[in-house]
Amino acid sequence: MLPRCAAPVCHVLLLVLCLSAAEDFDWTKNDRSSSFYYGTFPTGFSWGAGSSAYQTEGAWDKDGKGLSIWDVFSHKKGRVLRNDTGDSSCEGYYKVKDDVSLMNELKLNHYRFSISWPRIIPTGIKSDHINEKGIQYYNELIDHLLENKITPIVTLYHWDLPQVLQEKYGGWQNVSIVNHFNDFASLCFEKFGNRVKYWITFNNPWSVAVEGYETGEHAPGLKMRGTGAYRTAHNIIKAHAKVWHTYDTQWRGRQKGLVGISLSGEWGEPVDINNQKDIEAAERYVQFYLGWFATPIFHGDYPQVMKDYIGRKSTQQGLGSSRLPSFSSQEKSYIKGTCDFLGIGHFTTRYITQKNYPASRGGASFFTDRDLAELVDPRWPDPGSEWLYSVPWGFRRLLNFVKAQYGNPMLYVTENGVSEKMQCTELCDDWRIKYYRDYINEMLKAIKDGVNVRGYTAWSLLDKFEWDEGYSERFGLYYVDFRSKNKPRYPKASVQYYKRIISSNGFPNQREVETWKRRATETCSSSNQLLAAARRKAKENAEMPKVWPVHDEV
Ligand code: NOJ
């Protein structure tokens, strides 16, 4: 098992804070769970699974692909756990047919994947060069999905910025990147838009901004505390809006598709629901997460609470203007309403309490700007990543929050799932079955509450490169044997369980649902045996002498 200290530093600090606070708190008062709801999803509800280019494709330097910031970042020593890289990852680039057959096995309605910008425009600058082999790869993937009646949902930016744009312009810090991104998006609309009808401009821009430019845990690894994340987000929001307008004015008429964005939103629940300060702190937590991007896109400007807090702290720090950039009135109206559907990536929840961080010169940071502390209930299951506690009821609350704040937009859940902690060869993943069962059930309750959720994407189809955690955290429905050259895939028990949810379009009745888990875990023991046998064989082969002693020939 991996040591827990392998987690990103900020998470460790937060959890240390949490755990000390947690000891003297009576968490039993805080139980927000409710009973299981049997019922089905609306007809036409779309079931899917997801992936992203850098996390699964491999072939990092093949067929004319350019370098991305993640190629460069992961090759620097000490940036990724165990110095893992996405160089070959799941070799998804070579396994289109195999992977689509896994989707068929699940009977997925959609598959969410991302296009690697440097694979089709190696420098990121369209006028430099377009890589036909990259276009060909995505053509093949899209065609194969459609032949199998699986709808592609395509993300344009899942974090793999062309390295040249980082070196030349400073990446998302520089507004000039907006036009380059728009050129890349236009090329995708031109080449694939006759077949792709769901476009996601950005995946989880919160992470790009905070982990890429504030804490430096992710590529490009910059630590511009208190300013970097806000500037990055500002340019991402502009780039998103520009691409939406490009589609709207130049492609929508012919292609009739939709353009949205995928935002990550973890839920923040007040520790004490009777304490006004905790209630406001929890609201701030969500506004500094989801609201940071959703409020400009739906209402034209940043959440008032971000403007107030960051503005006040900037003044106290002796700055002449706020560290949070502002939009001109023209920009506000240009950005407002640029979302045909909203993608939600959700994994976990925190309890939130008010905590003041005095504003000091040089001590500015995104995290202290929020004046809050994050806590966790020690009883919450945490089977996987350090930060990921299973708290299903938070999902329903988040979905209802989105409905109330942004006028009940059309929603697709673009990511939801759970990992396992170790280099695990256990395919009987009953904790994942429970996570999916309970989170999907809370989504069903949210739909009954009137939230407009149209589809759900399990994260992820395969185990894959998990950013700064390398291959140590496995989110997949399918296990990938990364030690074997061919990267074979094996179904975990959760494949069988998710498949039942899909074929029943929900949870039809208690009697039936109760048999699913038993049946799913029955099949996984035979997959476990297969995997163990393959492992043994690989080991034996590795131990076999490569050159036979000469006297054997005599
Ligand atoms: C969100 C990211 O978009 C995805 O790439 C990652 O695998 C999951 N979080 C889990 O950490």
Coordinates of C-alpha atoms and ligand atoms in Angstrom, one line a residue:
M1 CA 0.0 0.0 0.0
L2 CA 1.2 3.5 -0.8
P3 CA 2.1 5.6 2.2
R4 CA -0.5 8.2 2.8
C5 CA 2.1 11.0 2.8
A6 CA 2.3 10.5 -1.0
A7 CA -0.6 13.0 -1.3
P8 CA -0.2 16.6 -2.4
V9 CA 1.1 18.7 0.4
C10 CA -1.9 21.0 0.6
H11 CA -4.3 18.2 1.1
V12 CA -2.2 16.8 3.9
L13 CA -2.2 20.1 5.7
L14 CA -5.9 20.5 5.3
L15 CA -6.5 17.0 6.6
V16 CA -4.2 17.5 9.5
L17 CA -6.3 20.6 10.4
C18 CA -9.4 18.6 9.8
L19 CA -8.5 15.7 12.0
S20 CA -7.5 17.8 14.9
A21 CA -10.8 19.6 14.7
A22 CA -12.7 16.4 14.2
E23 CA -11.7 14.9 17.5
D24 CA -13.8 17.1 19.7
F25 CA -16.8 17.3 17.4
D26 CA -19.9 15.1 17.7
W27 CA -20.2 14.0 14.1
T28 CA -23.3 11.9 14.8
K29 CA -25.4 15.1 14.9
N30 CA -24.4 15.8 11.4
D31 CA -25.8 12.8 9.6
R32 CA -27.4 14.1 6.4
S33 CA -28.0 10.7 4.6
S34 CA -31.5 9.6 3.7
S35 CA -32.8 6.2 2.6
F36 CA -32.3 4.5 -0.7
Y37 CA -34.7 5.5 -3.4
Y38 CA -36.0 2.8 -5.9
G39 CA -37.0 4.1 -9.2
T40 CA -35.8 4.7 -12.8
F41 CA -34.3 7.6 -14.8
P42 CA -36.2 9.5 -17.4
T43 CA -36.4 7.8 -20.8
G44 CA -33.4 8.7 -23.0
F45 CA -31.1 9.3 -20.0
S46 CA -27.6 8.9 -21.3
W47 CA -25.1 6.5 -19.5
G48 CA -21.4 6.9 -20.3
A49 CA -17.9 6.6 -19.1
G50 CA -14.9 8.9 -19.6
S51 CA -11.2 9.3 -20.2
S52 CA -8.8 12.0 -21.2
A53 CA -6.0 12.1 -23.8
Y54 CA -2.9 12.5 -21.7
Q55 CA -4.2 10.1 -19.1
T56 CA -4.9 7.2 -21.5
E57 CA -3.5 7.6 -25.0
G58 CA 0.2 7.0 -24.5
A59 CA 2.1 7.4 -27.9
W60 CA 3.4 10.7 -26.5
D61 CA 5.9 11.2 -29.3
K62 CA 4.5 9.2 -32.1
D63 CA 3.1 10.1 -35.6
G64 CA 4.1 13.7 -35.4
K65 CA 2.6 14.7 -32.1
G66 CA 4.1 17.8 -30.4
L67 CA 5.0 18.0 -26.8
S68 CA 2.4 19.0 -24.2
I69 CA 3.1 20.7 -20.8
W70 CA 2.4 17.3 -19.2
D71 CA 5.0 15.5 -21.3
V72 CA 7.6 18.0 -20.1
F73 CA 6.4 18.2 -16.5
S74 CA 6.2 14.4 -16.0
H75 CA 9.7 14.0 -17.4
K76 CA 11.1 16.3 -14.7
K77 CA 12.3 14.3 -11.7
G78 CA 10.2 14.6 -8.6
R79 CA 7.1 16.1 -10.1
V80 CA 5.0 13.0 -10.3
L81 CA 4.9 10.2 -7.8
R82 CA 7.6 7.6 -8.6
N83 CA 8.4 9.7 -11.6
D84 CA 5.7 8.0 -13.6
T85 CA 4.9 9.5 -17.0
G86 CA 2.0 9.2 -19.5
D87 CA 4.4 8.1 -22.2
S88 CA 2.6 4.8 -22.9
S89 CA -0.1 4.8 -20.2
C90 CA -3.0 2.5 -21.5
E91 CA -1.7 2.7 -25.1
G92 CA -5.2 3.8 -25.9
Y93 CA -3.9 5.3 -29.1
Y94 CA -3.4 1.8 -30.5
K95 CA -6.5 0.2 -28.9
V96 CA -9.5 2.0 -30.3
K97 CA -11.3 -1.2 -31.3
D98 CA -10.5 -3.0 -28.0
D99 CA -11.7 -0.1 -26.0
V100 CA -14.9 0.4 -27.9
S101 CA -15.7 -3.2 -27.4
L102 CA -15.4 -2.6 -23.6
M103 CA -17.9 0.2 -24.0
N104 CA -20.2 -2.2 -25.9
E105 CA -19.9 -4.7 -23.1
L106 CA -21.2 -2.0 -20.7
K107 CA -23.9 -0.9 -23.3
L108 CA -22.8 2.7 -22.9
N109 CA -24.8 5.4 -24.6
H110 CA -21.9 7.9 -24.7
Y111 CA -18.2 8.0 -24.3
R112 CA -16.4 11.1 -23.1
F113 CA -12.8 11.6 -24.3
S114 CA -10.5 14.6 -25.0
I115 CA -8.6 15.7 -28.0
S116 CA -4.9 16.3 -27.5
W117 CA -4.2 19.7 -28.9
P118 CA -0.5 19.0 -29.7
R119 CA -1.4 15.8 -31.4
I120 CA -3.3 17.7 -34.1
I121 CA -1.4 21.0 -33.9
P122 CA 2.1 20.1 -32.7
T123 CA 3.1 23.7 -31.7
G124 CA -0.4 24.8 -30.7
I125 CA -0.3 27.4 -33.5
K126 CA -2.5 26.4 -36.4
S127 CA -0.6 28.3 -39.0
D128 CA 2.6 26.4 -38.2
H129 CA 1.4 22.9 -39.0
I130 CA -1.5 20.5 -38.8
N131 CA -0.7 16.9 -38.1
E132 CA -2.9 14.8 -40.4
K133 CA -2.1 11.6 -38.5
G134 CA -3.5 13.0 -35.4
I135 CA -6.7 14.0 -37.2
Q136 CA -6.8 10.5 -38.6
Y137 CA -6.6 9.0 -35.1
Y138 CA -9.6 11.0 -33.8
N139 CA -11.5 10.3 -37.0
E140 CA -11.1 6.6 -36.5
L141 CA -12.2 6.8 -32.8
I142 CA -15.3 8.9 -33.6
D143 CA -16.3 6.7 -36.5
H144 CA -15.9 3.6 -34.5
L145 CA -17.9 4.9 -31.7
L146 CA -20.7 6.0 -34.0
E147 CA -20.7 2.6 -35.8
N148 CA -21.4 1.1 -32.3
K149 CA -24.1 3.7 -31.6
I150 CA -22.0 5.4 -28.9
T151 CA -22.3 9.2 -28.8
P152 CA -19.0 11.0 -28.6
I153 CA -18.8 13.8 -26.0
V154 CA -15.6 15.6 -26.8
T155 CA -13.5 17.8 -24.5
L156 CA -11.2 20.2 -26.2
Y157 CA -8.9 21.0 -23.3
H158 CA -8.2 18.4 -20.7
W159 CA -4.9 20.0 -19.4
D160 CA -2.4 19.1 -22.2
L161 CA -1.4 22.5 -23.5
P162 CA 1.1 22.5 -26.3
Q163 CA 4.5 23.1 -24.6
V164 CA 5.4 25.8 -27.2
L165 CA 2.5 27.9 -26.1
Q166 CA 3.8 27.7 -22.5
E167 CA 7.3 28.6 -23.4
K168 CA 6.5 31.3 -25.9
Y169 CA 3.6 33.1 -24.1
G170 CA 3.5 31.8 -20.5
G171 CA 0.5 29.5 -21.2
W172 CA -2.9 30.6 -19.8
Q173 CA -1.2 33.6 -18.1
N174 CA -1.2 35.3 -21.4
V175 CA -4.5 36.5 -23.1
S176 CA -3.0 35.9 -26.5
I177 CA -3.7 32.2 -26.0
V178 CA -7.4 32.8 -26.4
N179 CA -7.0 33.1 -30.1
H180 CA -4.8 30.1 -30.4
F181 CA -7.4 28.0 -28.5
N182 CA -10.1 29.4 -30.7
D183 CA -8.2 28.3 -33.8
F184 CA -7.7 24.8 -32.4
A185 CA -11.4 24.6 -31.5
S186 CA -12.4 25.8 -35.0
L187 CA -10.2 23.1 -36.6
C188 CA -11.9 20.5 -34.4
F189 CA -15.4 21.8 -35.5
E190 CA -14.3 21.7 -39.1
K191 CA -12.8 18.2 -39.0
F192 CA -15.1 16.4 -36.6
G193 CA -18.2 18.6 -36.1
N194 CA -20.2 16.7 -38.8
R195 CA -20.2 13.8 -36.3
V196 CA -19.6 15.3 -32.9
K197 CA -22.6 17.1 -31.4
Y198 CA -21.4 17.6 -27.8
W199 CA -18.4 19.8 -27.2
I200 CA -16.9 20.6 -23.9
T201 CA -14.4 23.5 -24.1
F202 CA -12.6 23.0 -20.8
N203 CA -12.4 20.2 -18.3
N204 CA -12.1 21.4 -14.7
P205 CA -10.5 24.8 -15.1
W206 CA -10.3 25.1 -11.3
S207 CA -7.5 22.5 -11.3
V208 CA -5.8 24.1 -14.3
A209 CA -5.8 27.5 -12.5
V210 CA -5.1 26.4 -8.9
E211 CA -2.9 23.3 -9.3
G212 CA -1.1 24.5 -12.5
Y213 CA -0.4 28.1 -11.5
E214 CA -1.0 28.5 -7.8
T215 CA 0.3 25.4 -6.0
G216 CA 2.4 24.0 -8.9
E217 CA 1.4 20.4 -8.2
H218 CA 0.3 20.1 -11.9
A219 CA 1.8 21.2 -15.1
P220 CA 3.2 23.7 -15.9
G221 CA 4.1 23.7 -12.2
L222 CA 4.1 27.4 -11.5
K223 CA 3.7 28.8 -8.0
M224 CA 2.2 32.3 -8.5
R225 CA 0.4 32.4 -5.2
G226 CA -2.5 34.8 -4.9
T227 CA -2.4 35.9 -8.6
G228 CA -1.6 33.1 -11.0
A229 CA -4.8 31.2 -10.5
Y230 CA -7.0 34.2 -11.0
R231 CA -5.3 35.4 -14.1
T232 CA -5.4 31.8 -15.6
A233 CA -9.1 31.5 -14.9
H234 CA -9.8 34.9 -16.4
N235 CA -8.2 33.9 -19.7
I236 CA -9.9 30.5 -19.7
I237 CA -13.3 32.1 -19.2
K238 CA -12.6 34.4 -22.1
A239 CA -11.4 31.5 -24.3
H240 CA -14.4 29.5 -23.4
A241 CA -16.8 32.3 -24.4
K242 CA -14.9 33.0 -27.6
V243 CA -15.2 29.3 -28.7
W244 CA -18.9 29.2 -27.8
H245 CA -19.5 32.3 -30.0
T246 CA -17.4 30.8 -32.8
Y247 CA -19.5 27.7 -32.8
D248 CA -22.7 29.7 -32.4
T249 CA -22.1 32.0 -35.4
Q250 CA -20.1 29.7 -37.7
W251 CA -21.0 26.1 -37.1
R252 CA -24.2 25.7 -35.2
G253 CA -26.5 26.3 -38.2
R254 CA -24.9 23.4 -40.2
Q255 CA -23.8 21.1 -37.4
K256 CA -26.6 21.5 -34.9
G257 CA -24.5 20.6 -31.9
L258 CA -24.1 22.0 -28.3
V259 CA -21.1 23.6 -26.6
G260 CA -20.7 23.5 -22.8
I261 CA -18.0 23.4 -20.2
S262 CA -17.2 20.9 -17.5
L263 CA -16.7 22.4 -14.1
S264 CA -15.7 20.5 -11.0
G265 CA -17.7 21.2 -8.0
E266 CA -17.2 19.5 -4.6
W267 CA -19.9 20.3 -2.1
G268 CA -19.3 22.4 1.0
E269 CA -21.7 21.8 3.9
P270 CA -21.7 24.1 6.9
V271 CA -20.4 22.3 10.0
D272 CA -23.1 23.8 12.1
I273 CA -26.3 24.5 10.1
N274 CA -27.5 26.9 12.8
N275 CA -24.4 29.1 12.7
Q276 CA -24.6 31.9 10.2
K277 CA -20.9 32.2 9.8
D278 CA -20.5 28.5 8.9
I279 CA -23.4 28.8 6.4
E280 CA -21.7 31.8 4.7
A281 CA -18.3 30.0 4.8
A282 CA -19.8 27.0 3.1
E283 CA -21.4 29.1 0.5
R284 CA -18.0 30.8 -0.1
Y285 CA -16.4 27.4 -0.5
V286 CA -18.7 26.5 -3.4
Q287 CA -18.5 30.0 -4.9
F288 CA -14.7 29.9 -5.0
Y289 CA -15.0 26.4 -6.7
L290 CA -17.9 26.1 -9.1
G291 CA -19.2 29.7 -8.9
W292 CA -15.8 31.2 -10.0
F293 CA -16.5 29.8 -13.5
A294 CA -20.2 29.2 -13.6
T295 CA -21.3 32.7 -12.4
P296 CA -19.5 34.6 -15.2
I297 CA -20.8 32.1 -17.7
F298 CA -24.4 32.2 -16.5
H299 CA -24.6 35.7 -15.1
G300 CA -21.8 37.6 -16.7
D301 CA -19.5 38.3 -13.7
Y302 CA -17.6 36.7 -10.8
P303 CA -19.5 35.9 -7.7
Q304 CA -20.0 39.0 -5.5
V305 CA -18.4 37.2 -2.6
M306 CA -15.2 36.6 -4.5
K307 CA -15.0 40.2 -5.6
D308 CA -15.6 41.3 -2.0
Y309 CA -13.1 39.0 -0.3
I310 CA -10.3 39.2 -2.8
G311 CA -10.8 42.9 -3.2
R312 CA -10.7 43.6 0.5
K313 CA -7.7 41.4 1.1
S314 CA -5.8 43.1 -1.8
T315 CA -6.4 46.5 -0.2
Q316 CA -5.2 45.3 3.1
Q317 CA -2.1 44.0 1.4
G318 CA -1.4 47.5 0.1
L319 CA -2.2 46.7 -3.5
G320 CA -3.7 49.4 -5.8
S321 CA -6.2 47.0 -7.3
S322 CA -7.8 43.6 -6.7
R323 CA -5.8 40.5 -7.4
L324 CA -9.0 39.2 -9.0
P325 CA -9.1 40.7 -12.5
S326 CA -12.3 42.3 -13.7
F327 CA -14.3 42.0 -16.9
S328 CA -15.3 45.1 -18.9
S329 CA -19.0 45.6 -19.4
Q330 CA -18.6 44.4 -23.0
E331 CA -16.8 41.3 -21.9
K332 CA -19.6 40.6 -19.3
S333 CA -22.3 40.6 -21.9
Y334 CA -20.1 38.6 -24.3
I335 CA -19.5 35.9 -21.7
K336 CA -23.0 35.7 -20.2
G337 CA -25.1 32.9 -21.6
T338 CA -22.2 31.0 -23.3
C339 CA -23.3 27.5 -22.2
D340 CA -25.7 25.1 -24.0
F341 CA -25.2 22.5 -21.3
L342 CA -23.2 22.4 -18.1
G343 CA -20.9 19.5 -17.3
I344 CA -20.4 18.7 -13.7
G345 CA -17.5 16.7 -12.3
H346 CA -18.1 15.7 -8.7
F347 CA -16.3 13.4 -6.4
T348 CA -16.6 14.4 -2.7
T349 CA -17.7 16.8 0.0
R350 CA -16.3 18.8 2.9
Y351 CA -17.6 20.3 6.0
I352 CA -16.8 24.0 6.2
T353 CA -16.3 26.4 9.0
Q354 CA -15.4 30.0 9.1
K355 CA -11.7 30.7 9.7
N356 CA -10.0 34.1 9.4
Y357 CA -6.7 34.4 7.7
P358 CA -5.3 37.9 8.3
A359 CA -4.2 39.5 5.0
S360 CA -0.4 39.9 5.1
R361 CA 1.9 41.4 2.5
G362 CA 3.4 38.6 0.5
G363 CA 1.1 36.0 2.1
A364 CA -1.6 36.1 -0.5
S365 CA -3.1 32.9 -1.7
F366 CA -6.2 31.5 -3.3
F367 CA -6.8 29.3 -0.2
T368 CA -6.5 32.1 2.4
D369 CA -8.6 34.4 0.4
R370 CA -11.6 32.3 1.2
D371 CA -11.4 32.6 5.0
L372 CA -12.6 29.1 5.8
A373 CA -11.4 25.7 6.9
E374 CA -12.3 22.3 5.4
L375 CA -13.1 19.4 7.7
V376 CA -14.0 15.8 7.2
D377 CA -16.1 13.5 9.2
P378 CA -13.7 10.7 10.3
R379 CA -16.5 8.2 9.7
W380 CA -16.7 8.9 6.0
P381 CA -15.3 6.1 3.9
D382 CA -12.1 7.1 2.0
P383 CA -11.2 4.0 -0.1
G384 CA -9.2 5.8 -2.6
S385 CA -7.3 9.1 -3.2
E386 CA -6.3 11.1 -0.1
W387 CA -8.9 13.8 -0.9
L388 CA -11.8 11.6 -1.9
Y389 CA -14.3 10.7 0.9
S390 CA -17.5 9.0 -0.1
V391 CA -20.4 11.4 0.8
P392 CA -23.2 10.6 -1.6
W393 CA -25.7 13.1 -0.1
G394 CA -23.4 16.0 -1.0
F395 CA -24.0 15.2 -4.7
R396 CA -27.7 15.8 -4.4
R397 CA -27.1 19.1 -2.6
L398 CA -24.6 20.3 -5.2
L399 CA -27.0 19.4 -8.1
N400 CA -29.8 21.3 -6.4
F401 CA -27.5 24.3 -5.8
V402 CA -26.7 24.4 -9.5
K403 CA -30.4 24.3 -10.3
A404 CA -31.2 27.2 -7.9
Q405 CA -28.2 29.4 -8.9
Y406 CA -28.0 29.1 -12.6
G407 CA -31.7 28.7 -13.7
N408 CA -31.9 24.9 -13.9
P409 CA -29.5 24.5 -16.9
M410 CA -29.2 21.3 -18.9
L411 CA -26.7 19.2 -17.0
Y412 CA -24.4 16.3 -17.8
V413 CA -22.5 14.7 -15.0
T414 CA -19.1 14.5 -16.8
E415 CA -17.1 12.8 -14.0
N416 CA -18.0 10.9 -10.9
G417 CA -16.2 7.9 -9.5
V418 CA -13.8 6.6 -6.9
S419 CA -10.2 5.3 -6.9
E420 CA -8.4 2.7 -4.8
K421 CA -5.3 3.5 -2.8
M422 CA -2.8 0.8 -3.7
Q423 CA -1.2 -0.8 -6.7
C424 CA -4.2 -3.0 -6.3
T425 CA -4.8 -6.3 -8.1
E426 CA -8.2 -6.7 -6.5
L427 CA -10.9 -6.8 -9.1
C428 CA -13.7 -7.4 -6.6
D429 CA -14.2 -3.7 -5.9
D430 CA -17.2 -3.7 -3.6
W431 CA -16.4 -0.2 -2.3
R432 CA -16.7 1.1 -5.9
I433 CA -20.0 -0.7 -6.3
K434 CA -21.3 1.0 -3.2
Y435 CA -19.9 4.4 -4.3
Y436 CA -21.6 4.2 -7.7
R437 CA -24.8 2.8 -6.3
D438 CA -25.2 5.5 -3.7
Y439 CA -24.0 8.5 -5.8
I440 CA -26.2 7.5 -8.7
N441 CA -29.1 7.1 -6.4
E442 CA -28.6 10.6 -5.0
M443 CA -28.5 11.9 -8.6
L444 CA -31.9 10.1 -9.2
K445 CA -33.3 11.9 -6.1
A446 CA -32.0 15.2 -7.5
I447 CA -33.8 14.5 -10.8
K448 CA -37.0 13.9 -8.7
D449 CA -36.3 17.3 -7.1
G450 CA -36.5 18.8 -10.5
V451 CA -32.8 19.1 -11.5
N452 CA -32.3 18.8 -15.2
V453 CA -29.7 16.1 -15.4
R454 CA -29.6 14.4 -18.8
G455 CA -26.6 12.1 -18.6
Y456 CA -24.1 10.5 -16.3
T457 CA -20.4 9.7 -17.0
A458 CA -18.6 7.2 -14.8
W459 CA -15.0 8.2 -14.2
S460 CA -13.3 6.4 -15.6
L461 CA -13.5 3.6 -18.2
L462 CA -9.9 2.5 -17.5
D463 CA -7.3 2.8 -14.9
K464 CA -5.0 5.5 -16.1
F465 CA -2.3 8.1 -15.4
E466 CA -3.6 10.0 -12.4
W467 CA -1.6 13.2 -12.9
D468 CA 0.8 14.0 -10.0
E469 CA -0.2 10.7 -8.4
G470 CA 1.0 8.7 -11.4
Y471 CA -0.4 5.2 -11.6
S472 CA -0.8 4.8 -7.9
E473 CA -4.5 5.7 -7.9
R474 CA -6.9 3.6 -10.0
F475 CA -10.2 5.0 -11.0
G476 CA -11.1 2.5 -13.7
L477 CA -14.1 0.3 -14.2
Y478 CA -11.5 -1.8 -16.0
Y479 CA -8.2 -2.7 -14.4
V480 CA -5.2 -2.1 -16.6
D481 CA -2.1 -4.2 -16.1
F482 CA 0.5 -1.4 -16.6
R483 CA 3.4 -3.8 -16.0
S484 CA 2.5 -5.8 -19.1
K485 CA 3.7 -4.3 -22.4
N486 CA 0.4 -4.8 -24.1
K487 CA -1.5 -3.1 -21.2
P488 CA -4.3 -5.7 -21.0
R489 CA -7.7 -4.7 -19.5
Y490 CA -9.6 -6.8 -17.0
P491 CA -13.2 -6.0 -15.8
K492 CA -13.6 -5.2 -12.2
A493 CA -16.9 -6.2 -10.4
S494 CA -18.1 -2.7 -10.8
V495 CA -18.4 -3.3 -14.6
Q496 CA -21.1 -5.8 -14.0
Y497 CA -22.9 -3.6 -11.5
Y498 CA -22.8 -0.5 -13.6
K499 CA -24.0 -2.5 -16.5
R500 CA -27.1 -3.5 -14.5
I501 CA -27.8 0.1 -13.6
I502 CA -27.6 1.0 -17.3
S503 CA -29.7 -1.9 -18.6
S504 CA -32.4 -1.2 -15.9
N505 CA -32.0 2.6 -16.4
G506 CA -31.8 3.0 -12.6
F507 CA -32.9 0.9 -9.6
P508 CA -36.1 -0.8 -10.5
N509 CA -37.0 -2.5 -7.2
Q510 CA -35.3 -3.7 -4.0
R511 CA -35.5 -7.4 -4.7
E512 CA -33.8 -7.1 -8.0
V513 CA -31.1 -4.5 -7.0
E514 CA -30.1 -6.6 -4.0
T515 CA -29.1 -9.5 -6.3
W516 CA -26.8 -7.3 -8.4
K517 CA -23.9 -7.0 -6.0
R518 CA -23.7 -10.7 -5.4
R519 CA -23.8 -11.5 -9.1
A520 CA -21.2 -8.8 -9.8
T521 CA -18.8 -10.2 -7.2
E522 CA -19.3 -13.8 -8.4
T523 CA -17.8 -12.9 -11.9
C524 CA -14.9 -10.9 -10.6
S525 CA -13.2 -13.9 -8.9
S526 CA -12.7 -15.6 -12.3
S527 CA -11.2 -12.3 -13.7
N528 CA -8.9 -12.2 -10.6
Q529 CA -7.7 -15.7 -11.5
L530 CA -7.0 -14.7 -15.1
L531 CA -5.1 -11.7 -14.0
A532 CA -3.1 -13.7 -11.4
A533 CA -2.3 -16.4 -14.1
A534 CA -1.1 -13.7 -16.5
R535 CA 1.1 -12.2 -13.8
R536 CA 2.6 -15.6 -13.0
K537 CA 3.4 -16.2 -16.7
A538 CA 4.9 -12.8 -17.1
K539 CA 7.1 -13.4 -14.1
E540 CA 8.2 -16.8 -15.3
N541 CA 9.1 -15.4 -18.7
A542 CA 11.1 -12.6 -17.1
E543 CA 13.0 -15.1 -15.0
M544 CA 13.8 -17.4 -18.0
P545 CA 17.5 -17.0 -19.1
K546 CA 17.6 -15.2 -22.4
V547 CA 20.7 -16.9 -23.8
W548 CA 21.0 -20.7 -23.4
P549 CA 24.3 -22.1 -22.2
V550 CA 26.4 -23.2 -25.2
H551 CA 26.8 -26.9 -24.0
D552 CA 23.0 -27.3 -24.4
E553 CA 23.5 -27.2 -28.2
V554 CA 25.9 -30.1 -28.1
Ligands
NOJ1 C1 -10.7 15.4 -12.3 C2 -9.9 15.3 -13.5 O1 -10.6 16.0 -14.6 C3 -9.6 13.9 -14.0 O2 -8.7 14.0 -15.0 C4 -9.1 13.1 -12.8 O3 -8.8 11.8 -13.2 C5 -10.1 13.1 -11.7 N1 -10.4 14.5 -11.3 C6 -9.8 12.3 -10.5 O4 -8.7 12.9 -9.8

